[in-house]
Short mmCIF file of C-alpha atoms and ligand atoms in Angstrom, two decimals:
data_model
loop_
_atom_site.label_atom_id
_atom_site.label_comp_id
_atom_site.label_asym_id
_atom_site.label_seq_id
_atom_site.Cartn_x
_atom_site.Cartn_y
_atom_site.Cartn_z
CA MET J 1 31.64 11.01 4.46
CA SER J 2 29.63 10.44 7.94
CA TYR J 3 26.56 8.66 7.49
CA GLY J 4 24.08 10.77 8.85
CA LYS J 5 21.24 8.91 9.59
CA PRO J 6 20.10 7.81 13.00
CA LEU J 7 21.31 4.96 13.75
CA PRO J 8 20.54 2.49 16.23
CA VAL J 9 22.10 2.38 19.80
CA VAL J 10 22.63 -1.55 20.32
CA ASP J 11 21.61 -2.93 23.70
CA PRO J 12 21.98 -5.83 25.62
CA GLU J 13 18.92 -7.57 24.60
CA THR J 14 19.39 -6.40 20.83
CA ARG J 15 22.88 -7.05 20.29
CA PRO J 16 22.61 -10.80 18.94
CA PHE J 17 19.97 -8.92 16.29
CA TRP J 18 22.22 -5.84 15.44
CA GLU J 19 25.63 -8.88 14.95
CA ALA J 20 23.71 -10.83 12.95
CA CYS J 21 22.41 -8.40 10.85
CA ARG J 22 26.23 -7.45 10.14
CA GLU J 23 26.89 -10.75 9.33
CA GLY J 24 23.88 -10.81 6.22
CA ARG J 25 21.79 -12.96 8.50
CA LEU J 26 18.30 -11.10 10.37
CA MET J 27 17.97 -13.07 13.88
CA LEU J 28 14.68 -13.52 15.42
CA GLN J 29 14.13 -14.00 19.35
CA ARG J 30 12.19 -17.63 19.50
CA CYS J 31 10.62 -18.67 23.52
CA ALA J 32 12.47 -21.61 24.61
CA ARG J 33 9.60 -22.80 26.64
CA CYS J 34 6.98 -22.10 24.09
CA GLY J 35 8.22 -21.28 20.94
CA HIS J 36 6.80 -18.33 20.54
CA THR J 37 8.28 -15.93 17.95
CA ARG J 38 8.57 -12.22 19.04
CA PHE J 39 9.81 -8.89 17.67
CA PRO J 40 11.36 -6.67 18.92
CA PRO J 41 13.24 -8.31 21.47
CA THR J 42 12.52 -8.88 24.90
CA SER J 43 13.99 -10.49 28.08
CA PHE J 44 10.59 -12.04 28.43
CA CYS J 45 8.04 -14.28 26.15
CA PRO J 46 5.07 -12.56 26.74
CA LYS J 47 3.35 -15.88 26.23
CA CYS J 48 4.63 -17.96 28.82
CA ARG J 49 6.97 -15.30 30.95
CA SER J 50 10.23 -17.20 30.20
CA GLY J 51 13.45 -15.76 30.24
CA GLU J 52 14.47 -18.52 28.27
CA HIS J 53 15.00 -17.96 24.33
CA GLU J 54 16.63 -18.80 21.35
CA TRP J 55 18.15 -16.68 18.39
CA VAL J 56 16.96 -18.48 14.80
CA GLU J 57 17.15 -16.97 11.55
CA SER J 58 14.46 -15.80 9.86
CA ARG J 59 13.96 -16.78 5.86
CA GLY J 60 14.07 -12.74 5.22
CA ARG J 61 10.41 -12.76 3.12
CA GLY J 62 7.27 -11.30 4.04
CA ARG J 63 4.49 -9.38 2.69
CA VAL J 64 4.18 -5.00 3.07
CA PHE J 65 1.28 -4.89 5.48
CA SER J 66 1.08 -1.38 5.67
CA TRP J 67 3.46 1.49 4.20
CA ILE J 68 4.04 5.16 3.84
CA VAL J 69 6.02 7.30 1.21
CA VAL J 70 7.43 9.94 3.51
CA ARG J 71 7.65 13.75 0.86
CA HIS J 72 8.65 16.16 3.21
CA PRO J 73 12.26 15.59 5.30
CA VAL J 74 12.46 16.20 8.54
CA PRO J 75 14.84 16.62 9.60
CA ARG J 76 15.89 19.27 6.56
CA GLU J 77 19.48 18.61 6.88
CA VAL J 78 19.30 14.42 7.18
CA TYR J 79 16.57 13.83 4.74
CA ALA J 80 16.75 17.05 2.07
CA MET J 81 18.85 14.28 -0.26
CA GLU J 82 16.49 11.13 0.94
CA VAL J 83 13.07 11.98 -0.27
CA PRO J 84 11.06 10.27 -1.19
CA TYR J 85 11.42 7.38 0.37
CA VAL J 86 8.95 4.30 1.21
CA VAL J 87 8.83 2.95 5.44
CA ALA J 88 6.88 0.41 5.08
CA LEU J 89 5.64 -2.27 8.55
CA ILE J 90 6.72 -5.72 7.16
CA GLU J 91 4.89 -9.05 7.87
CA LEU J 92 7.70 -11.73 8.03
CA ASP J 93 6.74 -15.00 7.61
CA GLU J 94 7.36 -16.23 10.94
CA GLY J 95 4.20 -14.30 11.85
CA VAL J 96 5.95 -10.58 13.42
CA ARG J 97 6.26 -7.30 11.95
CA MET J 98 9.26 -5.31 11.45
CA ALA J 99 9.80 -1.10 10.24
CA SER J 100 11.98 -1.11 6.92
CA ASN J 101 12.44 0.78 3.72
CA ILE J 102 10.89 -0.58 1.06
CA VAL J 103 14.11 0.28 -1.80
CA GLY J 104 14.68 -1.07 -5.10
CA ILE J 105 10.95 -0.11 -6.65
CA ALA J 106 9.70 3.24 -7.27
CA PRO J 107 7.78 4.25 -4.42
CA GLU J 108 3.80 5.12 -6.42
CA SER J 109 4.56 0.86 -7.32
CA VAL J 110 4.07 0.00 -3.77
CA THR J 111 0.89 -2.15 -3.34
CA ALA J 112 0.03 -3.83 0.12
CA GLY J 113 0.19 -7.52 0.39
CA MET J 114 3.11 -6.87 -1.93
CA PRO J 115 5.65 -9.82 -1.21
CA VAL J 116 9.41 -9.04 -0.33
CA ARG J 117 12.59 -10.21 1.09
CA VAL J 118 15.17 -8.36 2.88
CA VAL J 119 18.71 -7.01 1.57
CA PHE J 120 21.12 -5.78 3.75
CA ARG J 121 22.91 -1.88 3.70
CA ARG J 122 26.23 -1.33 5.64
CA ALA J 123 25.99 2.43 7.68
CA THR J 124 28.76 2.20 9.35
CA PRO J 125 31.33 -0.46 10.28
CA GLU J 126 29.05 -1.65 13.21
CA ILE J 127 25.77 -1.72 12.15
CA THR J 128 24.44 -3.16 9.18
CA LEU J 129 20.70 -2.13 8.24
CA PRO J 130 17.52 -5.08 6.75
CA LEU J 131 15.98 -3.47 4.30
CA PHE J 132 13.54 -4.94 1.59
CA GLU J 133 13.25 -4.89 -1.94
CA PRO J 134 10.00 -6.45 -3.97
CA GLU J 135 10.62 -10.08 -3.96
CA PRO J 136 11.07 -11.15 -8.03
CA SER J 137 8.63 -12.26 -9.79
CA MET D 1 -14.71 1.36 35.52
CA TYR D 2 -15.09 5.00 36.33
CA ALA D 3 -17.60 4.87 38.85
CA LEU D 4 -18.08 8.33 39.96
CA ARG D 5 -20.95 9.38 37.61
CA ASP D 6 -21.98 12.58 38.20
CA LYS D 7 -20.47 13.35 41.39
CA TYR D 8 -17.21 15.38 40.13
CA ALA D 9 -18.14 18.12 37.96
CA ILE D 10 -16.01 20.82 35.59
CA ALA D 11 -16.46 24.30 37.68
CA GLY D 12 -14.54 26.39 35.89
CA ILE D 13 -12.44 26.82 32.00
CA GLY D 14 -9.26 29.22 31.33
CA TRP D 15 -7.02 29.55 27.69
CA THR D 16 -4.65 31.62 26.45
CA ASP D 17 -4.33 32.78 23.33
CA TYR D 18 -3.14 30.13 20.82
CA THR D 19 -0.43 31.69 18.75
CA LYS D 20 2.29 30.51 16.48
CA ARG D 21 4.95 32.71 18.55
CA SER D 22 4.01 33.44 22.39
CA GLY D 23 7.27 35.02 23.70
CA ARG D 24 6.99 33.72 26.83
CA THR D 25 7.21 30.99 29.22
CA VAL D 26 5.48 28.16 29.20
CA ARG D 27 4.99 28.64 33.38
CA SER D 28 3.51 32.04 32.22
CA LEU D 29 1.39 30.55 29.57
CA ALA D 30 0.24 27.50 32.47
CA SER D 31 -0.18 30.23 35.13
CA GLU D 32 -2.61 32.66 32.94
CA ALA D 33 -4.70 29.34 32.24
CA CYS D 34 -4.98 28.64 35.50
CA LEU D 35 -5.44 32.04 37.17
CA ALA D 36 -8.20 32.27 34.36
CA ALA D 37 -9.92 29.34 35.17
CA ILE D 38 -10.05 29.91 39.31
CA ASP D 39 -11.72 33.27 37.85
CA ASP D 40 -14.15 31.18 36.13
CA ALA D 41 -15.10 29.42 39.24
CA GLY D 42 -15.06 32.44 41.26
CA LEU D 43 -12.74 30.80 43.40
CA LYS D 44 -9.86 32.05 44.87
CA VAL D 45 -6.14 31.53 44.24
CA SER D 46 -6.49 29.38 48.37
CA ASP D 47 -9.08 27.55 47.54
CA ILE D 48 -6.53 25.41 44.83
CA ASP D 49 -5.22 22.79 46.74
CA GLY D 50 -4.16 19.82 43.50
CA PHE D 51 -3.00 19.88 40.18
CA VAL D 52 -2.92 17.51 37.27
CA SER D 53 -1.32 17.83 34.47
CA PHE D 54 0.95 15.91 31.61
CA ASN D 55 4.07 16.55 29.01
CA PHE D 56 6.44 15.05 26.87
CA ASN D 57 9.14 17.74 28.68
CA ASP D 58 7.79 20.65 26.70
CA SER D 59 5.75 21.55 30.09
CA VAL D 60 5.87 22.94 33.35
CA PRO D 61 6.24 20.72 36.32
CA ALA D 62 2.67 21.58 38.48
CA ILE D 63 4.60 22.68 41.73
CA ALA D 64 5.79 25.02 39.60
CA VAL D 65 2.74 27.28 38.36
CA ALA D 66 1.52 26.40 42.72
CA THR D 67 4.88 28.56 42.88
CA GLU D 68 3.77 31.61 40.58
CA ILE D 69 0.59 31.74 41.23
CA GLY D 70 0.77 31.48 45.03
CA VAL D 71 -0.71 28.18 46.17
CA PRO D 72 -0.81 28.39 49.54
CA ALA D 73 -0.63 24.19 50.41
CA ALA D 74 -0.96 22.05 46.90
CA ARG D 75 -1.71 18.81 48.58
CA TYR D 76 -1.41 16.70 45.27
CA ALA D 77 0.38 17.34 42.49
CA ASN D 78 1.01 15.13 39.24
CA ASP D 79 2.94 15.49 36.12
CA PHE D 80 2.18 12.14 34.18
CA LEU D 81 4.67 11.76 31.18
CA SER D 82 1.81 11.12 28.85
CA GLY D 83 0.80 12.93 25.47
CA GLY D 84 -2.71 13.24 24.12
CA ASN D 85 -3.86 10.10 25.44
CA ALA D 86 -3.94 11.74 28.54
CA ALA D 87 -5.94 14.66 28.29
CA ASN D 88 -9.33 13.36 29.49
CA MET D 89 -7.63 11.18 31.94
CA ILE D 90 -5.86 14.05 33.87
CA VAL D 91 -9.72 15.35 34.57
CA LEU D 92 -10.58 11.62 35.01
CA THR D 93 -7.65 11.46 38.24
CA ALA D 94 -8.70 15.09 39.36
CA ALA D 95 -12.18 13.40 40.12
CA ALA D 96 -10.45 10.05 41.64
CA VAL D 97 -8.19 12.45 43.60
CA ILE D 98 -10.51 14.34 45.31
CA GLU D 99 -12.51 11.40 45.79
CA ALA D 100 -9.62 9.35 47.90
CA GLY D 101 -9.64 13.08 50.19
CA LEU D 102 -5.89 13.48 48.43
CA ALA D 103 -7.31 17.45 47.51
CA GLU D 104 -11.04 19.16 47.05
CA THR D 105 -10.03 21.32 44.35
CA VAL D 106 -7.90 20.45 41.47
CA LEU D 107 -6.31 22.28 38.07
CA CYS D 108 -5.93 20.13 35.04
CA TYR D 109 -3.90 21.99 32.69
CA ARG D 110 -1.86 21.77 29.74
CA ALA D 111 0.59 24.47 28.75
CA MET D 112 3.12 24.61 25.45
CA ASN D 113 5.35 26.53 23.40
CA GLY D 114 4.55 23.84 20.76
CA ARG D 115 5.64 25.86 17.55
CA SER D 116 8.18 28.31 18.81
CA GLY D 117 9.84 25.66 21.21
CA PHE D 118 10.22 22.05 21.45
CA ARG D 119 7.85 21.02 18.69
CA LEU D 120 6.38 17.50 18.73
CA GLY D 121 5.95 17.89 14.48
CA GLY D 122 9.96 17.94 14.85
CA GLY D 123 12.69 15.02 14.68
CA ARG D 124 14.46 13.06 17.25
CA GLU D 125 18.01 12.66 18.27
CA LEU D 126 20.26 10.96 15.66
CA ALA D 127 20.94 8.39 18.25
CA ALA D 128 17.68 5.68 18.46
CA HIS D 129 17.57 4.46 21.36
CA GLY D 130 15.14 1.83 23.31
CA ILE D 131 12.51 0.50 20.67
CA THR D 132 13.29 3.41 18.56
CA GLN D 133 16.44 1.47 17.15
CA PHE D 134 13.86 -0.37 15.27
CA THR D 135 12.11 2.69 13.65
CA ALA D 136 13.95 5.82 13.60
CA PRO D 137 16.98 4.46 11.56
CA PHE D 138 14.60 3.68 9.07
CA GLY D 139 13.75 7.50 8.40
CA TRP D 140 10.40 6.55 10.97
CA ILE D 141 10.96 9.61 13.10
CA THR D 142 7.99 12.07 13.37
CA TYR D 143 4.43 11.68 14.63
CA PRO D 144 2.68 12.52 11.04
CA GLN D 145 5.01 9.70 9.52
CA ALA D 146 3.63 7.28 12.82
CA MET D 147 0.10 7.96 11.76
CA ALA D 148 0.06 7.65 8.07
CA MET D 149 0.77 3.89 8.56
CA TRP D 150 -1.97 3.75 10.39
CA CYS D 151 -4.39 5.65 8.15
CA ARG D 152 -3.05 3.70 5.17
CA ARG D 153 -3.46 0.41 6.81
CA HIS D 154 -7.61 1.50 6.78
CA MET D 155 -7.40 3.29 3.45
CA ILE D 156 -6.02 -0.61 2.36
CA GLU D 157 -8.88 -2.71 4.97
CA TYR D 158 -11.84 -0.72 4.04
CA GLY D 159 -11.10 1.28 0.92
CA THR D 160 -11.37 5.01 2.97
CA THR D 161 -9.82 7.70 0.53
CA ALA D 162 -8.75 11.01 0.29
CA GLU D 163 -11.78 12.48 -0.10
CA GLN D 164 -13.34 11.49 3.26
CA LEU D 165 -10.39 13.08 5.03
CA GLY D 166 -10.98 15.74 3.65
CA GLU D 167 -14.66 16.15 4.87
CA ILE D 168 -12.85 16.67 7.97
CA ALA D 169 -10.68 18.55 7.26
CA VAL D 170 -13.04 21.10 5.93
CA THR D 171 -15.70 20.81 8.21
CA PHE D 172 -13.56 21.31 11.29
CA ARG D 173 -11.75 24.71 9.93
CA ALA D 174 -15.96 25.93 8.72
CA ASN D 175 -16.09 25.38 12.80
CA ALA D 176 -12.79 27.62 13.88
CA VAL D 177 -14.20 30.46 11.66
CA ALA D 178 -17.20 30.75 13.95
CA ASN D 179 -14.58 30.39 17.06
CA PRO D 180 -12.74 33.64 18.00
CA ARG D 181 -10.35 31.36 19.90
CA ALA D 182 -9.03 29.58 16.15
CA MET D 183 -5.19 29.70 14.96
CA GLN D 184 -7.00 28.49 11.41
CA ARG D 185 -10.04 31.29 10.52
CA ASP D 186 -9.82 31.61 6.80
CA PRO D 187 -12.03 28.75 5.08
CA ILE D 188 -10.77 26.17 2.80
CA THR D 189 -12.66 24.03 -0.18
CA MET D 190 -12.39 20.20 -0.69
CA ASP D 191 -10.43 21.59 -4.07
CA ASP D 192 -7.69 22.78 -1.12
CA TYR D 193 -7.61 19.84 0.52
CA MET D 194 -6.52 17.77 -2.25
CA ALA D 195 -4.45 20.66 -3.82
CA SER D 196 -2.30 20.97 -0.25
CA ARG D 197 0.79 19.78 -0.29
CA MET D 198 1.44 16.03 0.63
CA ILE D 199 3.48 15.85 3.46
CA VAL D 200 3.85 12.15 3.92
CA GLU D 201 1.94 9.88 1.69
CA PRO D 202 -1.55 9.42 2.39
CA PHE D 203 -1.33 12.62 4.96
CA ARG D 204 -1.52 16.21 2.64
CA MET D 205 -0.84 19.11 4.74
CA LEU D 206 -4.19 20.09 5.76
CA ASP D 207 -4.54 16.67 6.95
CA ILE D 208 -2.02 17.55 9.83
CA CYS D 209 -3.26 19.88 13.21
CA LEU D 210 -0.71 22.63 13.98
CA GLU D 211 1.44 23.31 16.15
CA THR D 212 0.15 25.74 18.87
CA ASP D 213 1.69 27.57 21.45
CA GLY D 214 -0.31 28.24 24.30
CA ALA D 215 -2.27 26.99 27.45
CA CYS D 216 -5.86 25.47 28.62
CA ALA D 217 -7.00 24.99 31.97
CA VAL D 218 -9.94 22.85 33.58
CA LEU D 219 -10.60 23.45 37.57
CA VAL D 220 -11.97 19.93 39.13
CA THR D 221 -14.43 19.90 42.09
CA SER D 222 -17.66 18.06 43.60
CA THR D 223 -20.51 18.43 41.95
CA ALA D 224 -22.38 19.68 45.30
CA ARG D 225 -19.76 22.51 45.83
CA ALA D 226 -19.93 23.37 41.79
CA ARG D 227 -23.55 24.21 42.58
CA ASP D 228 -23.05 26.98 44.75
CA LEU D 229 -20.01 28.50 42.69
CA ARG D 230 -20.38 31.21 39.74
CA ARG D 231 -20.82 28.65 36.88
CA LYS D 232 -23.47 26.22 36.08
CA PRO D 233 -21.56 22.80 36.27
CA VAL D 234 -20.65 20.57 33.67
CA LEU D 235 -20.22 16.84 34.86
CA ILE D 236 -18.27 14.03 34.54
CA ALA D 237 -21.47 11.46 33.53
CA GLY D 238 -18.75 8.44 32.86
CA GLY D 239 -15.08 8.51 31.70
CA ALA D 240 -12.40 5.48 30.52
CA TYR D 241 -8.99 4.92 30.33
CA GLY D 242 -6.48 2.36 28.63
CA GLY D 243 -6.04 0.88 25.46
CA GLY D 244 -5.72 -3.14 24.36
CA PRO D 245 -3.36 -5.55 24.34
CA ASP D 246 0.46 -4.70 23.07
CA GLN D 247 0.85 -0.65 23.30
CA GLY D 248 4.07 -1.06 22.42
CA GLU D 249 7.56 0.71 24.60
CA ASP D 250 6.06 4.27 24.01
CA LEU D 251 3.62 6.50 22.02
CA PHE D 252 4.63 5.76 18.82
CA ASP D 253 5.46 2.40 18.85
CA ALA D 254 3.08 0.30 17.55
CA LEU D 255 5.01 -2.90 15.83
CA ARG D 256 3.37 -5.34 18.01
CA TRP D 257 -0.39 -4.19 17.83
CA PRO D 258 -2.79 -5.84 16.23
CA ASP D 259 -4.12 -3.75 13.31
CA HIS D 260 -3.70 -0.37 12.54
CA SER D 261 -6.88 -0.09 10.99
CA HIS D 262 -8.43 0.42 14.65
CA ASN D 263 -7.14 2.17 17.68
CA TYR D 264 -7.88 2.26 21.75
CA ALA D 265 -11.09 3.23 21.46
CA LYS D 266 -12.59 -0.15 20.81
CA TYR D 267 -10.83 -1.09 23.93
CA ILE D 268 -12.85 1.40 26.00
CA ALA D 269 -15.93 1.64 24.38
CA ASP D 270 -17.06 -0.71 27.32
CA ASP D 271 -16.07 0.87 30.21
CA LEU D 272 -16.95 4.33 29.05
CA TRP D 273 -20.48 3.95 27.89
CA ARG D 274 -21.32 1.77 31.32
CA SER D 275 -19.91 4.46 33.19
CA ALA D 276 -21.68 7.13 31.90
CA GLY D 277 -25.28 5.19 31.63
CA MET D 278 -25.32 6.40 27.82
CA GLY D 279 -24.44 5.18 24.29
CA PRO D 280 -23.44 7.05 21.27
CA ALA D 281 -26.73 7.53 19.90
CA ASP D 282 -27.53 9.49 23.90
CA ILE D 283 -24.60 12.14 22.20
CA ASP D 284 -25.39 15.85 21.59
CA VAL D 285 -22.07 16.48 20.14
CA ALA D 286 -18.59 15.64 20.51
CA GLN D 287 -15.17 16.79 20.62
CA ILE D 288 -12.88 14.05 19.16
CA TYR D 289 -8.85 13.93 19.25
CA ASP D 290 -8.05 14.82 15.89
CA CYS D 291 -3.97 15.21 15.90
CA PHE D 292 -5.40 13.99 12.32
CA THR D 293 -7.76 13.73 9.91
CA TYR D 294 -7.98 10.04 10.44
CA SER D 295 -7.88 9.62 14.15
CA ILE D 296 -11.27 11.18 13.69
CA LEU D 297 -12.66 7.59 11.71
CA MET D 298 -11.23 4.69 14.22
CA GLN D 299 -12.32 6.55 17.50
CA LEU D 300 -16.17 6.99 15.76
CA GLU D 301 -15.59 3.20 14.66
CA GLY D 302 -14.00 2.41 18.14
CA LEU D 303 -17.08 4.16 20.57
CA GLY D 304 -19.73 2.54 18.38
CA PHE D 305 -21.01 5.69 15.82
CA CYS D 306 -20.80 3.39 13.20
CA ARG D 307 -19.66 -0.03 12.60
CA GLU D 308 -15.89 -0.55 11.62
CA GLY D 309 -14.59 0.22 8.08
CA GLU D 310 -17.58 2.98 7.96
CA GLY D 311 -16.69 5.74 9.14
CA GLY D 312 -15.24 7.05 6.10
CA SER D 313 -18.59 7.62 4.61
CA PHE D 314 -20.28 8.50 8.05
CA VAL D 315 -17.95 12.05 8.05
CA GLN D 316 -19.88 12.58 4.50
CA GLY D 317 -22.84 14.35 3.80
CA GLY D 318 -22.68 17.24 6.32
CA ARG D 319 -23.61 14.72 9.20
CA ILE D 320 -20.45 15.52 11.53
CA ALA D 321 -21.31 19.53 10.68
CA ARG D 322 -22.24 21.93 13.40
CA ASP D 323 -26.06 21.90 12.22
CA GLY D 324 -25.72 17.86 11.60
CA GLU D 325 -26.84 14.98 13.25
CA LEU D 326 -23.65 14.66 15.14
CA PRO D 327 -21.48 17.90 15.12
CA LEU D 328 -18.21 17.11 15.88
CA ASN D 329 -15.37 19.49 17.15
CA THR D 330 -17.15 22.86 17.18
CA HIS D 331 -14.49 24.80 17.84
CA GLY D 332 -12.19 23.49 14.67
CA GLY D 333 -10.16 20.98 16.57
CA LEU D 334 -6.43 20.63 16.70
CA LEU D 335 -6.49 20.64 13.32
CA SER D 336 -8.31 24.45 12.92
CA GLU D 337 -8.01 26.18 16.50
CA GLY D 338 -5.06 24.84 17.76
CA TYR D 339 -2.68 21.92 19.45
CA ILE D 340 -3.02 22.00 23.55
CA HIS D 341 -2.89 18.91 22.50
CA GLY D 342 -7.03 18.01 23.52
CA LEU D 343 -7.02 19.58 26.36
CA ASN D 344 -8.32 22.44 24.49
CA HIS D 345 -11.47 19.41 23.66
CA VAL D 346 -12.75 19.94 26.78
CA VAL D 347 -12.82 23.10 27.14
CA GLU D 348 -14.59 23.30 24.16
CA ALA D 349 -16.92 20.72 25.45
CA VAL D 350 -17.74 22.57 28.63
CA GLN D 351 -18.91 25.87 26.51
CA GLN D 352 -20.67 23.68 24.49
CA LEU D 353 -22.51 22.51 27.36
CA ARG D 354 -23.01 26.30 29.70
CA GLY D 355 -24.48 27.17 25.47
CA GLU D 356 -22.14 30.02 25.94
CA ALA D 357 -20.28 28.99 22.51
CA GLY D 358 -21.63 31.72 20.72
CA PRO D 359 -21.82 31.81 16.64
CA ARG D 360 -20.64 28.51 16.97
CA GLN D 361 -23.05 27.24 19.59
CA VAL D 362 -24.86 24.26 18.89
CA PRO D 363 -28.91 24.06 20.06
CA GLY D 364 -29.76 22.88 23.43
CA VAL D 365 -26.48 20.60 23.86
CA GLU D 366 -26.97 18.59 27.02
CA THR D 367 -24.53 15.64 26.38
CA CYS D 368 -20.63 16.26 24.84
CA LEU D 369 -18.76 13.28 24.28
CA THR D 370 -14.50 14.65 24.57
CA THR D 371 -11.62 11.75 23.65
CA ALA D 372 -7.76 12.26 23.65
CA GLY D 373 -5.78 9.84 21.92
CA ALA D 374 -5.21 8.21 18.51
CA MET D 375 -3.23 5.25 18.26
CA THR D 376 -2.09 2.26 20.91
CA CYS D 377 -4.03 4.15 24.09
CA GLY D 378 -6.07 6.84 24.45
CA SER D 379 -8.89 8.04 27.13
CA ALA D 380 -12.33 9.46 26.92
CA MET D 381 -15.63 10.98 28.49
CA VAL D 382 -18.76 11.66 29.00
CA LEU D 383 -19.75 15.65 30.10
CA SER D 384 -23.35 16.63 30.44
CA ASN D 385 -25.49 19.39 32.44
ZN1 LIG L 1 7.14 -18.57 25.92
#
């Protein structure tokens, strides 16, 4: 069955991120000059304007900063079978925030500050999405 | 900082019917609202020489309106690619354009088939380009979904409750009951609010604004000239536009925003109040951008009507009702009058300041705040008579 949900259109800035996801690694940009870690990917460091950066692997661990539970599917034909689902802003230990889904837990059990860890789900041969699940206690 | 205190004024307003299915072109709606504003001011089409509008590709270019209504010479026409954040900024821009000598009489309008045509509440295309590649693949797509994330954060930080959001929805609906222009005129109770369908937690259906086919327009010219026209001028006392650091790459993107429990309002408050020479205590009535119930709270807090985190308790106990200490959204707002993307708030402010709001008129209004925007960027004005 073909994948029917929105897919990233990889661009020159984001290619290393998505290629690493496909290999099961969550990578972040770190400024080669001042060491500032940033996400989403950009060409210039917002702290020191350097155009030089390196990709460093995230521990893939963080906490739920905020979250929503989608109950009404939009577009309906895409998400009718997916609701309810959780979208969260996750604050990674490296200090950046990322949007993703929280899986492996009932939506009503998600709490603020809940520790989570990355889990990779293949969408297509090209794209693997970094999702998050509760950190085992 | 806006440095043209009281020098420019709104001399005319116009609007179409607000419906779910206009059966008309967006250009036709824009032209009707603009013609109504020209007539309201007692001017002729040939007096108009400037246009400012904003759109998400669902409006019509200013030159199309100028062409349809037969403006002989549009000396200035500007369509901002913007959302609700621009609904006050375009009025400030009109004043700046006149101050610069680029035009003398400028129409600001917003027109859309927001329900029967391009729906802002709808989804996006499946190919997630640019910044949306980090949001849409996770099913984070619509504006209600975007703003629910902010609302939750406010609840986490400050304990804001559903009942406090409901107070806003119920109050604005009561105002719409008294507004013949409003799309939703059946009163609702707190029970109705609590029972309304969960769309995206923490938002219920009644937390979310309407989608509307319609248009409205305001006509800006110098205060000196406006004094010779048909209507009592409504003065632009002050205004501001902008946001904080890390506004992101589009209106949806707030991945880098410092904390979603506050929005643009806190960043423009100083400029707004200093430009007008006023403060929150000087405001008689406010029309605050309400794409969602929740956006009211962070604007009240950010602009200093209450402290951060206290918006929820501020809106309770009748304070924001028409006979309360700070009447809000006397037309019913985007939640109950209609979604003309915030420019309809300016129309209502003008009516309140002229004293022509009929059964929903607040007695003795001398100052009215209008705001536009809910997330990282927005605009606001202080209007007076
Ligand atoms: Zn740097």
